[in-house]
Amino acid sequence: MPDELAHAGPEHLDPDFVGGFDRKQGRPDPGADITLLRSRGLSAESVVVDLGAGTGQFAVPAARHFGRVVAVEISPVMRDVLRERATAEGLPALECVRGGFLTYEHSGAPADAVFTRHALHQLPDFWKVLALRRIAGMLRPGGVLRLHDLLYDFAPEQAESVLDDWLAKAPEDPATAYTREELAEHIRTEHSTFRWLFEPMLTAAGFEIADSSFRASVFASYTCVKR
Ligand SMILES: C[S@@+](CC[C@H](N)C(=O)[O-])C[C@H]1O[C@@H](n2cnc3c(N)ncnc32)[C@H](O)[C@@H]1O
């Protein structure tokens, strides 16, 4: 088994980076994902697992809408921020749990939804498939996987031009976004995969793809239903 903490991305273990994480991420609005899950039948009784929950940008607001939200995080530094936020917000529905894609053991009622944002690419493809299979195992039949990640929506021969373009458009201020150097490091050392490899992985893991969208050929969003 890979050591998930060693693969978590060194920046996610760095208190300075984590301290500036929300500003750097741009605090994406969780509303659309919450609305999407509600439109798929989730309610105040539903169980949601957020894998690689980070500082709780989704898990914290989700805990105001769903019955039980389990925020799973491998980095102790991220978990500390998450726990502090959960305590400050006083949300009884929110649980912060130490674990990862390959190690979190779900207990209690099966999940109605699993959410994960910009975290699965930390695992190489073989382990990604096993993680997806584990996610299917946490969900009830008909349960939903809402996944956002960096995936490559282009043919191999387009790689250089698409990635050059992505790097060329990167902002310069590391406090408010990922810079060219950071994106280059992502390409070099992390495990974003091609869309046309990833979609068969979802199918092999037991999911039907209900919808997908891509932005800038790199930022993917999927809604999948467990068969
Ligand atoms: C880019 S952050 C995204 C955090 C959050 N999902 C968000 O969108 O704000 C990636 C997170 O995944 C966590 N992570 C990395 N590898 C993981 C693993 N194998 N299992 C669970 N979490 C992991 C990191 O510690 C980090 O908090």
Coordinates of N, CA and C and ligand atoms in Angstrom, one line a residue:
M1 N 0.8 -1.2 0.0 CA 0.0 0.0 0.0 C 0.9 1.3 0.0
P2 N 0.6 2.2 -0.8 CA 1.3 3.5 -0.7 C 1.0 4.2 0.6
D3 N 2.0 4.9 1.1 CA 1.8 5.7 2.3 C 1.1 7.0 1.8
E4 N -0.2 7.1 2.1 CA -1.0 8.2 1.6 C -0.5 9.6 2.1
L5 N 0.0 9.6 3.3 CA 0.5 10.9 3.8 C 1.7 11.3 3.0
A6 N 2.6 10.3 2.6 CA 3.8 10.7 1.8 C 3.4 11.1 0.4
H7 N 2.2 10.7 -0.1 CA 1.7 11.1 -1.4 C 0.7 12.3 -1.4
A8 N 0.6 12.9 -0.2 CA -0.5 13.9 -0.1 C -0.2 15.2 -0.7
G9 N 1.1 15.4 -1.1 CA 1.5 16.7 -1.6 C 2.1 17.4 -0.4
P10 N 3.5 17.7 -0.5 CA 4.1 18.3 0.7 C 3.5 19.6 1.1
E11 N 3.0 20.3 0.2 CA 2.4 21.6 0.5 C 1.2 21.5 1.5
H12 N 0.5 20.3 1.4 CA -0.7 20.2 2.2 C -0.3 19.8 3.7
L13 N 1.0 19.6 3.9 CA 1.5 19.3 5.3 C 2.2 20.5 5.8
D14 N 2.2 21.6 5.1 CA 3.0 22.8 5.5 C 2.1 23.8 6.1
P15 N 2.2 24.1 7.4 CA 1.3 25.1 8.0 C 1.2 26.4 7.3
D16 N 2.3 26.9 6.7 CA 2.2 28.2 6.0 C 1.3 28.1 4.8
F17 N 1.5 27.0 4.0 CA 0.7 26.9 2.8 C -0.8 26.7 3.2
V18 N -1.0 25.9 4.3 CA -2.4 25.6 4.7 C -3.1 26.8 5.2
G19 N -2.3 27.7 5.9 CA -2.8 28.9 6.4 C -3.3 29.9 5.3
G20 N -2.7 29.8 4.1 CA -3.1 30.6 3.0 C -4.0 29.9 2.0
F21 N -4.4 28.6 2.3 CA -5.0 27.8 1.4 C -6.3 28.3 0.8
D22 N -7.2 28.8 1.7 CA -8.5 29.2 1.3 C -8.4 30.4 0.3
R23 N -7.5 31.3 0.6 CA -7.4 32.5 -0.3 C -6.8 32.0 -1.6
K24 N -5.9 31.1 -1.6 CA -5.3 30.6 -2.8 C -6.3 29.9 -3.7
Q25 N -7.1 29.1 -3.0 CA -8.2 28.3 -3.8 C -9.3 29.2 -4.4
G26 N -9.4 30.4 -3.8 CA -10.4 31.3 -4.3 C -11.8 31.1 -3.7
R27 N -11.8 30.3 -2.6 CA -13.1 30.0 -1.9 C -14.2 29.6 -2.9
P28 N -14.1 28.6 -3.7 CA -15.2 28.2 -4.6 C -16.5 28.0 -3.9
D29 N -17.6 28.5 -4.6 CA -18.9 28.5 -4.0 C -19.4 27.0 -3.9
P30 N -19.7 26.5 -2.7 CA -20.2 25.1 -2.6 C -21.6 25.0 -3.0
G31 N -22.3 26.1 -3.2 CA -23.8 26.1 -3.4 C -24.2 25.2 -4.5
A32 N -23.5 25.3 -5.6 CA -23.9 24.5 -6.8 C -23.8 23.0 -6.6
D33 N -22.8 22.6 -5.9 CA -22.7 21.1 -5.6 C -23.8 20.7 -4.6
I34 N -24.1 21.5 -3.6 CA -25.1 21.2 -2.6 C -26.5 21.1 -3.4
T35 N -26.7 22.1 -4.2 CA -28.0 22.0 -5.0 C -28.0 20.8 -5.9
L36 N -26.9 20.5 -6.5 CA -26.9 19.3 -7.4 C -27.2 18.0 -6.5
L37 N -26.6 17.9 -5.4 CA -26.9 16.7 -4.6 C -28.4 16.7 -4.1
R38 N -28.9 17.9 -3.8 CA -30.3 17.9 -3.4 C -31.2 17.5 -4.6
S39 N -30.8 17.9 -5.8 CA -31.6 17.6 -6.9 C -31.6 16.1 -7.2
R40 N -30.6 15.4 -6.6 CA -30.5 14.0 -6.8 C -31.1 13.2 -5.6
G41 N -31.9 14.0 -4.8 CA -32.7 13.3 -3.8 C -32.1 13.4 -2.4
L42 N -30.9 14.0 -2.2 CA -30.3 14.1 -0.9 C -31.1 15.1 0.0
S43 N -31.2 14.8 1.3 CA -32.0 15.7 2.2 C -31.3 15.8 3.5
A44 N -32.0 16.4 4.5 CA -31.5 16.6 5.8 C -31.2 15.3 6.5
E45 N -31.6 14.1 5.9 CA -31.3 12.8 6.6 C -30.1 12.2 5.9
S46 N -29.6 12.7 4.9 CA -28.6 12.0 4.0 C -27.2 12.0 4.6
V47 N -26.4 11.0 4.2 CA -25.1 10.8 4.7 C -24.1 11.1 3.5
V48 N -23.2 12.0 3.7 CA -22.2 12.5 2.7 C -20.8 12.3 3.2
V49 N -19.9 11.7 2.4 CA -18.5 11.6 2.8 C -17.7 12.5 1.8
D50 N -16.9 13.4 2.4 CA -16.0 14.3 1.6 C -14.6 13.7 1.8
L51 N -14.0 13.2 0.7 CA -12.7 12.6 0.8 C -11.6 13.6 0.3
G52 N -10.6 13.8 1.2 CA -9.6 14.9 0.9 C -10.3 16.2 1.1
A53 N -10.9 16.4 2.3 CA -11.8 17.5 2.6 C -11.0 18.8 2.8
G54 N -9.7 18.8 2.9 CA -8.9 20.0 3.1 C -9.4 20.8 4.3
T55 N -9.6 22.1 4.1 CA -10.0 23.0 5.2 C -11.5 23.0 5.4
G56 N -12.3 22.2 4.6 CA -13.7 22.0 4.8 C -14.5 23.0 4.0
Q57 N -14.0 23.4 2.9 CA -14.7 24.4 2.0 C -16.0 23.8 1.5
F58 N -16.1 22.5 1.3 CA -17.4 21.9 1.0 C -18.1 21.3 2.2
A59 N -17.3 20.6 3.0 CA -17.9 19.8 4.2 C -18.6 20.7 5.2
V60 N -18.0 21.9 5.4 CA -18.6 22.8 6.5 C -20.0 23.3 6.0
P61 N -20.1 23.9 4.8 CA -21.5 24.3 4.4 C -22.4 23.1 4.1
A62 N -21.8 22.0 3.7 CA -22.7 20.8 3.4 C -23.4 20.3 4.7
A63 N -22.6 20.5 5.9 CA -23.2 20.0 7.1 C -24.4 20.8 7.6
R64 N -24.6 21.9 6.9 CA -25.9 22.7 7.3 C -27.1 22.2 6.5
H65 N -26.8 21.2 5.5 CA -27.9 20.8 4.7 C -28.2 19.3 4.8
F66 N -27.2 18.5 5.2 CA -27.3 17.1 5.2 C -27.2 16.5 6.6
G67 N -27.7 15.3 6.8 CA -27.8 14.7 8.2 C -26.5 14.4 8.8
R68 N -25.6 13.8 8.0 CA -24.2 13.4 8.5 C -23.2 13.7 7.4
V69 N -22.2 14.5 7.7 CA -21.1 14.8 6.8 C -19.8 14.4 7.4
V70 N -19.2 13.4 6.7 CA -17.9 12.9 7.3 C -16.8 13.5 6.4
A71 N -16.0 14.4 7.0 CA -14.9 15.1 6.3 C -13.6 14.2 6.6
V72 N -13.1 13.6 5.5 CA -12.0 12.7 5.7 C -10.7 13.4 5.1
E73 N -9.7 13.4 5.9 CA -8.5 14.2 5.5 C -7.2 13.4 6.0
I74 N -6.3 13.3 5.1 CA -5.0 12.6 5.5 C -4.0 13.5 6.2
S75 N -4.1 14.8 5.9 CA -3.0 15.8 6.4 C -3.5 16.3 7.8
P76 N -2.6 16.1 8.8 CA -2.9 16.5 10.1 C -3.1 18.1 10.2
V77 N -2.3 18.8 9.3 CA -2.4 20.2 9.4 C -3.7 20.7 8.8
M78 N -4.2 20.1 7.7 CA -5.5 20.4 7.2 C -6.6 20.0 8.2
R79 N -6.4 18.9 8.8 CA -7.4 18.4 9.8 C -7.6 19.4 11.0
D80 N -6.5 20.0 11.4 CA -6.5 20.9 12.5 C -7.4 22.1 12.2
V81 N -7.2 22.6 10.9 CA -8.0 23.8 10.5 C -9.4 23.4 10.4
L82 N -9.7 22.2 9.8 CA -11.1 21.7 9.7 C -11.8 21.6 11.0
R83 N -11.1 21.0 12.0 CA -11.6 20.8 13.3 C -12.0 22.1 14.0
E84 N -11.0 23.0 13.9 CA -11.2 24.4 14.5 C -12.5 25.0 13.9
R85 N -12.6 24.9 12.6 CA -13.7 25.5 11.9 C -15.1 24.8 12.3
A86 N -15.0 23.5 12.4 CA -16.2 22.7 12.8 C -16.6 23.1 14.2
T87 N -15.6 23.3 15.1 CA -16.0 23.6 16.5 C -16.6 25.1 16.5
A88 N -15.9 26.0 15.7 CA -16.4 27.4 15.7 C -17.8 27.4 15.2
E89 N -18.1 26.6 14.2 CA -19.4 26.7 13.6 C -20.5 25.9 14.4
G90 N -20.0 25.0 15.3 CA -20.9 24.2 16.1 C -21.9 23.4 15.2
L91 N -21.4 22.6 14.3 CA -22.2 21.9 13.4 C -22.3 20.4 13.9
P92 N -23.4 20.0 14.5 CA -23.4 18.6 15.0 C -23.3 17.5 13.9
A93 N -23.7 17.9 12.7 CA -23.7 16.9 11.6 C -22.3 16.6 11.0
L94 N -21.3 17.5 11.4 CA -20.0 17.3 10.8 C -19.0 16.5 11.6
E95 N -18.4 15.5 11.0 CA -17.4 14.7 11.7 C -16.1 14.9 10.9
C96 N -15.0 15.1 11.6 CA -13.7 15.2 11.0 C -12.9 13.9 11.3
V97 N -12.5 13.2 10.3 CA -11.9 11.9 10.4 C -10.5 11.8 9.8
R98 N -9.6 11.2 10.4 CA -8.3 10.9 9.9 C -8.4 9.8 8.9
G99 N -7.9 9.9 7.7 CA -8.0 8.8 6.7 C -7.7 9.3 5.3
G100 N -7.7 8.3 4.4 CA -7.5 8.7 3.0 C -8.3 7.8 2.1
F101 N -8.2 8.0 0.8 CA -8.9 7.3 -0.2 C -8.8 5.8 0.0
L102 N -7.6 5.4 0.4 CA -7.3 3.9 0.5 C -7.4 3.4 1.9
T103 N -7.7 4.2 2.9 CA -7.7 3.8 4.3 C -8.9 4.1 5.0
Y104 N -9.7 5.1 4.6 CA -10.9 5.4 5.3 C -11.9 4.2 5.3
E105 N -12.3 3.8 6.5 CA -13.3 2.8 6.7 C -14.7 3.4 7.0
H106 N -15.6 3.3 6.1 CA -16.9 3.9 6.4 C -17.7 3.0 7.3
S107 N -18.3 3.6 8.3 CA -19.2 2.8 9.2 C -20.6 3.5 9.3
G108 N -21.6 2.8 9.8 CA -22.9 3.4 9.9 C -23.6 3.2 8.5
A109 N -24.7 3.9 8.4 CA -25.5 3.8 7.1 C -24.6 4.1 5.9
P110 N -24.8 3.3 4.8 CA -24.0 3.6 3.6 C -24.2 5.1 3.2
A111 N -23.2 5.6 2.5 CA -23.3 7.0 2.1 C -24.3 7.2 1.0
D112 N -25.0 8.3 1.0 CA -25.9 8.7 -0.1 C -25.1 9.4 -1.2
A113 N -24.0 10.0 -0.8 CA -23.1 10.7 -1.8 C -21.7 10.7 -1.2
V114 N -20.7 10.7 -2.2 CA -19.3 10.9 -1.8 C -18.9 12.1 -2.7
F115 N -18.3 13.1 -2.0 CA -17.8 14.3 -2.7 C -16.3 14.3 -2.6
T116 N -15.6 14.7 -3.7 CA -14.2 14.8 -3.6 C -13.7 15.9 -4.6
R117 N -12.9 16.8 -4.1 CA -12.5 17.9 -5.0 C -11.0 18.1 -5.0
H118 N -10.4 18.0 -6.2 CA -9.0 18.2 -6.4 C -8.1 17.4 -5.5
A119 N -8.4 16.2 -5.3 CA -7.6 15.4 -4.4 C -7.2 14.0 -5.0
L120 N -8.1 13.4 -5.8 CA -7.8 12.1 -6.3 C -6.5 12.0 -7.2
H121 N -6.1 13.1 -7.8 CA -4.9 13.1 -8.6 C -3.6 12.9 -7.8
Q122 N -3.8 12.8 -6.5 CA -2.6 12.5 -5.7 C -2.2 11.1 -5.8
L123 N -3.1 10.2 -6.3 CA -2.8 8.8 -6.4 C -2.5 8.4 -7.9
P124 N -1.5 7.6 -8.1 CA -1.3 7.0 -9.4 C -2.5 6.2 -9.9
D125 N -2.6 6.0 -11.2 CA -3.8 5.4 -11.8 C -4.3 4.1 -11.2
F126 N -3.3 3.2 -11.0 CA -3.7 1.9 -10.4 C -4.4 2.1 -9.1
W127 N -3.9 2.9 -8.2 CA -4.4 3.2 -6.9 C -5.7 4.0 -7.0
K128 N -5.8 4.8 -8.0 CA -7.0 5.6 -8.3 C -8.2 4.7 -8.5
V129 N -7.9 3.7 -9.3 CA -9.0 2.7 -9.6 C -9.5 2.0 -8.3
L130 N -8.5 1.6 -7.5 CA -8.9 1.0 -6.2 C -9.6 1.9 -5.3
A131 N -9.2 3.2 -5.3 CA -9.9 4.2 -4.5 C -11.3 4.4 -5.0
L132 N -11.5 4.4 -6.3 CA -12.9 4.6 -6.9 C -13.7 3.4 -6.5
R133 N -13.1 2.2 -6.5 CA -13.8 1.0 -6.1 C -14.2 1.1 -4.6
R134 N -13.3 1.6 -3.8 CA -13.6 1.7 -2.4 C -14.8 2.7 -2.2
I135 N -14.7 3.8 -3.0 CA -15.8 4.8 -2.9 C -17.2 4.1 -3.3
A136 N -17.2 3.3 -4.4 CA -18.4 2.6 -4.7 C -18.9 1.8 -3.5
G137 N -17.9 1.2 -2.8 CA -18.3 0.3 -1.7 C -18.9 1.1 -0.5
M138 N -18.6 2.4 -0.4 CA -19.2 3.2 0.7 C -20.6 3.6 0.4
L139 N -20.9 3.6 -0.9 CA -22.2 4.2 -1.4 C -23.3 3.2 -1.4
R140 N -24.5 3.6 -1.1 CA -25.7 2.7 -1.4 C -25.9 2.6 -2.9
P141 N -26.6 1.6 -3.4 CA -26.9 1.5 -4.8 C -27.7 2.8 -5.2
G142 N -27.3 3.4 -6.3 CA -28.0 4.6 -6.7 C -27.4 5.9 -6.0
G143 N -26.4 5.6 -5.1 CA -25.7 6.8 -4.5 C -24.8 7.5 -5.5
V144 N -24.5 8.8 -5.2 CA -23.9 9.7 -6.1 C -22.4 10.0 -5.8
L145 N -21.6 9.9 -6.8 CA -20.2 10.4 -6.6 C -20.1 11.8 -7.3
R146 N -19.8 12.8 -6.6 CA -19.6 14.1 -7.2 C -18.1 14.4 -7.1
L147 N -17.4 14.5 -8.2 CA -16.0 14.5 -8.3 C -15.5 15.7 -9.1
H148 N -14.6 16.5 -8.5 CA -13.9 17.5 -9.3 C -12.5 17.2 -9.2
D149 N -11.8 17.3 -10.4 CA -10.3 17.1 -10.3 C -9.7 17.6 -11.5
L150 N -8.3 17.7 -11.5 CA -7.6 18.1 -12.7 C -7.3 16.8 -13.5
L151 N -8.0 16.9 -14.7 CA -7.9 15.7 -15.7 C -7.6 16.3 -17.0
Y152 N -7.0 15.6 -17.9 CA -6.6 16.1 -19.2 C -7.5 15.7 -20.3
D153 N -8.2 16.7 -20.8 CA -9.2 16.4 -21.9 C -8.7 16.8 -23.2
F154 N -7.7 16.0 -23.7 CA -7.1 16.2 -25.0 C -6.4 15.0 -25.4
A155 N -6.0 14.9 -26.7 CA -5.3 13.8 -27.2 C -3.8 13.9 -26.9
P156 N -3.1 12.8 -26.9 CA -1.6 12.9 -26.5 C -0.9 13.9 -27.4
E157 N -1.2 14.0 -28.7 CA -0.4 14.9 -29.5 C -0.7 16.4 -29.2
Q158 N -1.8 16.6 -28.5 CA -2.1 18.0 -28.1 C -1.4 18.4 -26.8
A159 N -0.8 17.5 -26.1 CA -0.4 17.7 -24.7 C 0.5 19.0 -24.6
E160 N 1.5 19.1 -25.5 CA 2.4 20.2 -25.3 C 1.7 21.5 -25.5
S161 N 0.9 21.6 -26.5 CA 0.3 22.9 -26.8 C -0.7 23.3 -25.7
V162 N -1.6 22.3 -25.3 CA -2.6 22.6 -24.3 C -1.9 23.0 -23.0
L163 N -0.9 22.2 -22.6 CA -0.3 22.5 -21.3 C 0.6 23.8 -21.3
D164 N 1.2 24.0 -22.5 CA 1.9 25.3 -22.6 C 0.9 26.5 -22.4
D165 N -0.2 26.4 -23.0 CA -1.2 27.4 -23.0 C -1.7 27.6 -21.5
W166 N -1.9 26.5 -20.8 CA -2.4 26.5 -19.4 C -1.3 27.2 -18.6
L167 N 0.0 26.9 -18.8 CA 1.0 27.5 -18.0 C 1.1 29.0 -18.3
A168 N 1.0 29.3 -19.6 CA 1.1 30.7 -20.1 C 0.1 31.6 -19.4
K169 N -1.1 31.0 -19.1 CA -2.2 31.9 -18.6 C -2.2 31.9 -17.1
A170 N -1.2 31.2 -16.4 CA -1.2 31.1 -15.0 C -1.0 32.5 -14.4
P171 N -1.7 32.8 -13.3 CA -1.5 34.1 -12.6 C -0.1 34.1 -11.9
E172 N 0.3 35.3 -11.5 CA 1.6 35.5 -10.9 C 1.6 35.5 -9.4
D173 N 0.5 35.8 -8.8 CA 0.5 36.0 -7.4 C 0.2 34.7 -6.7
P174 N 1.2 34.1 -6.0 CA 1.0 32.8 -5.3 C 0.0 32.9 -4.2
A175 N -0.4 34.1 -3.7 CA -1.3 34.2 -2.6 C -2.7 33.9 -3.0
T176 N -3.0 34.2 -4.3 CA -4.4 34.1 -4.8 C -4.7 33.1 -5.8
A177 N -3.6 32.4 -6.2 CA -3.8 31.3 -7.3 C -2.6 30.5 -7.4
Y178 N -2.7 29.4 -8.2 CA -1.5 28.6 -8.5 C -0.7 29.2 -9.6
T179 N 0.6 29.4 -9.4 CA 1.5 30.0 -10.4 C 1.9 29.0 -11.4
R180 N 2.6 29.6 -12.4 CA 3.1 28.7 -13.5 C 4.0 27.6 -12.9
E181 N 4.9 28.0 -12.0 CA 5.8 27.0 -11.4 C 5.1 25.9 -10.7
E182 N 4.0 26.3 -10.0 CA 3.2 25.3 -9.2 C 2.4 24.4 -10.2
L183 N 1.9 25.0 -11.2 CA 1.2 24.1 -12.2 C 2.2 23.2 -12.9
A184 N 3.4 23.7 -13.2 CA 4.4 22.8 -13.8 C 4.8 21.7 -12.9
E185 N 4.8 22.0 -11.6 CA 5.1 20.9 -10.6 C 4.0 19.9 -10.6
H186 N 2.8 20.4 -10.7 CA 1.6 19.5 -10.7 C 1.8 18.5 -11.9
I187 N 2.1 19.0 -13.1 CA 2.2 18.2 -14.3 C 3.3 17.2 -14.1
R188 N 4.5 17.7 -13.5 CA 5.6 16.8 -13.4 C 5.5 15.7 -12.3
T189 N 4.8 16.0 -11.2 CA 4.9 15.1 -10.0 C 3.6 14.5 -9.6
E190 N 2.5 15.0 -10.1 CA 1.2 14.5 -9.6 C 0.6 13.7 -10.7
H191 N -0.6 13.1 -10.5 CA -1.1 12.0 -11.3 C -2.4 12.3 -12.0
S192 N -2.5 13.6 -12.5 CA -3.7 13.8 -13.4 C -3.6 12.9 -14.6
T193 N -4.7 12.4 -15.0 CA -4.7 11.4 -16.1 C -5.6 11.9 -17.3
F194 N -5.5 11.3 -18.4 CA -6.3 11.7 -19.5 C -7.8 11.3 -19.3
R195 N -8.7 12.1 -19.7 CA -10.1 11.9 -19.6 C -10.5 10.5 -20.2
W196 N -9.9 10.2 -21.4 CA -10.3 9.0 -22.1 C -9.7 7.7 -21.4
L197 N -8.8 7.9 -20.4 CA -8.4 6.8 -19.5 C -9.3 6.8 -18.2
F198 N -9.6 8.0 -17.8 CA -10.3 8.1 -16.5 C -11.7 7.6 -16.6
E199 N -12.4 7.8 -17.7 CA -13.8 7.4 -17.8 C -14.0 5.9 -17.7
P200 N -13.2 5.1 -18.4 CA -13.3 3.7 -18.2 C -13.0 3.2 -16.8
M201 N -12.1 4.0 -16.1 CA -11.8 3.7 -14.7 C -13.1 3.8 -13.9
L202 N -13.9 4.9 -14.1 CA -15.1 5.1 -13.4 C -16.1 3.9 -13.6
T203 N -16.2 3.5 -14.9 CA -17.0 2.4 -15.3 C -16.6 1.1 -14.6
A204 N -15.3 0.8 -14.7 CA -14.8 -0.4 -14.1 C -15.0 -0.5 -12.6
A205 N -15.0 0.7 -12.0 CA -15.2 0.8 -10.5 C -16.7 0.6 -10.1
G206 N -17.6 0.6 -11.1 CA -19.0 0.4 -10.8 C -19.9 1.6 -10.9
F207 N -19.4 2.6 -11.6 CA -20.2 3.8 -11.8 C -20.8 4.0 -13.2
E208 N -21.9 4.7 -13.2 CA -22.4 5.2 -14.5 C -22.2 6.7 -14.5
I209 N -21.7 7.3 -15.6 CA -21.4 8.7 -15.6 C -22.7 9.4 -16.0
A210 N -23.2 10.2 -15.1 CA -24.5 10.9 -15.3 C -24.3 12.2 -16.1
D211 N -23.2 12.9 -15.7 CA -22.8 14.1 -16.4 C -21.4 14.5 -16.2
S212 N -20.8 15.2 -17.1 CA -19.4 15.6 -17.0 C -19.2 17.0 -17.7
S213 N -18.3 17.8 -17.1 CA -18.0 19.0 -17.8 C -16.5 19.3 -17.6
F214 N -15.9 20.0 -18.5 CA -14.5 20.4 -18.4 C -14.4 21.9 -18.7
R215 N -13.4 22.5 -18.0 CA -13.1 23.9 -18.2 C -11.6 23.9 -18.6
A216 N -11.3 24.6 -19.6 CA -9.9 24.8 -20.0 C -9.1 23.5 -20.3
S217 N -9.9 22.5 -20.7 CA -9.3 21.1 -21.0 C -8.6 20.5 -19.8
V218 N -8.8 21.0 -18.6 CA -8.0 20.6 -17.5 C -8.8 20.4 -16.2
F219 N -9.9 21.2 -16.0 CA -10.6 21.1 -14.8 C -11.9 20.3 -15.0
A220 N -12.0 19.2 -14.4 CA -13.1 18.3 -14.7 C -14.1 18.2 -13.5
S221 N -15.4 18.1 -13.9 CA -16.4 17.8 -12.9 C -17.3 16.7 -13.4
Y222 N -17.5 15.7 -12.5 CA -18.3 14.5 -12.8 C -19.4 14.3 -11.8
T223 N -20.6 13.9 -12.3 CA -21.6 13.3 -11.4 C -21.8 11.9 -11.9
C224 N -21.6 10.9 -11.0 CA -21.6 9.5 -11.3 C -22.6 8.8 -10.3
V225 N -23.2 7.8 -10.8 CA -24.2 7.1 -10.0 C -23.7 5.6 -9.8
K226 N -23.7 5.1 -8.6 CA -23.3 3.8 -8.4 C -24.3 2.8 -8.9
R227 N -23.9 1.9 -9.7 CA -24.8 0.9 -10.4 C -25.3 0.0 -9.3
Ligands
LIG1 C1 -5.9 20.6 -3.3 S1 -6.5 20.1 -1.7 C2 -8.3 20.2 -1.9 C3 -9.0 20.3 -0.6 C4 -10.5 20.4 -0.7 N1 -11.1 19.2 -1.3 C5 -10.9 21.6 -1.5 O1 -11.4 21.5 -2.6 O2 -10.8 22.7 -0.9 C6 -6.2 18.3 -1.7 C7 -6.4 17.7 -0.4 O3 -6.4 16.3 -0.5 C8 -5.7 15.7 0.6 N2 -5.2 14.4 0.2 C9 -4.1 14.2 -0.5 N3 -3.9 12.8 -0.6 C10 -5.0 12.3 0.0 C11 -5.4 10.9 0.2 N4 -4.7 9.9 -0.3 N5 -6.5 10.7 0.9 C12 -7.3 11.7 1.4 N6 -6.9 13.0 1.2 C13 -5.8 13.3 0.6 C14 -4.6 16.8 0.9 O4 -4.1 16.7 2.2 C15 -5.4 18.1 0.7 O5 -6.1 18.5 1.8

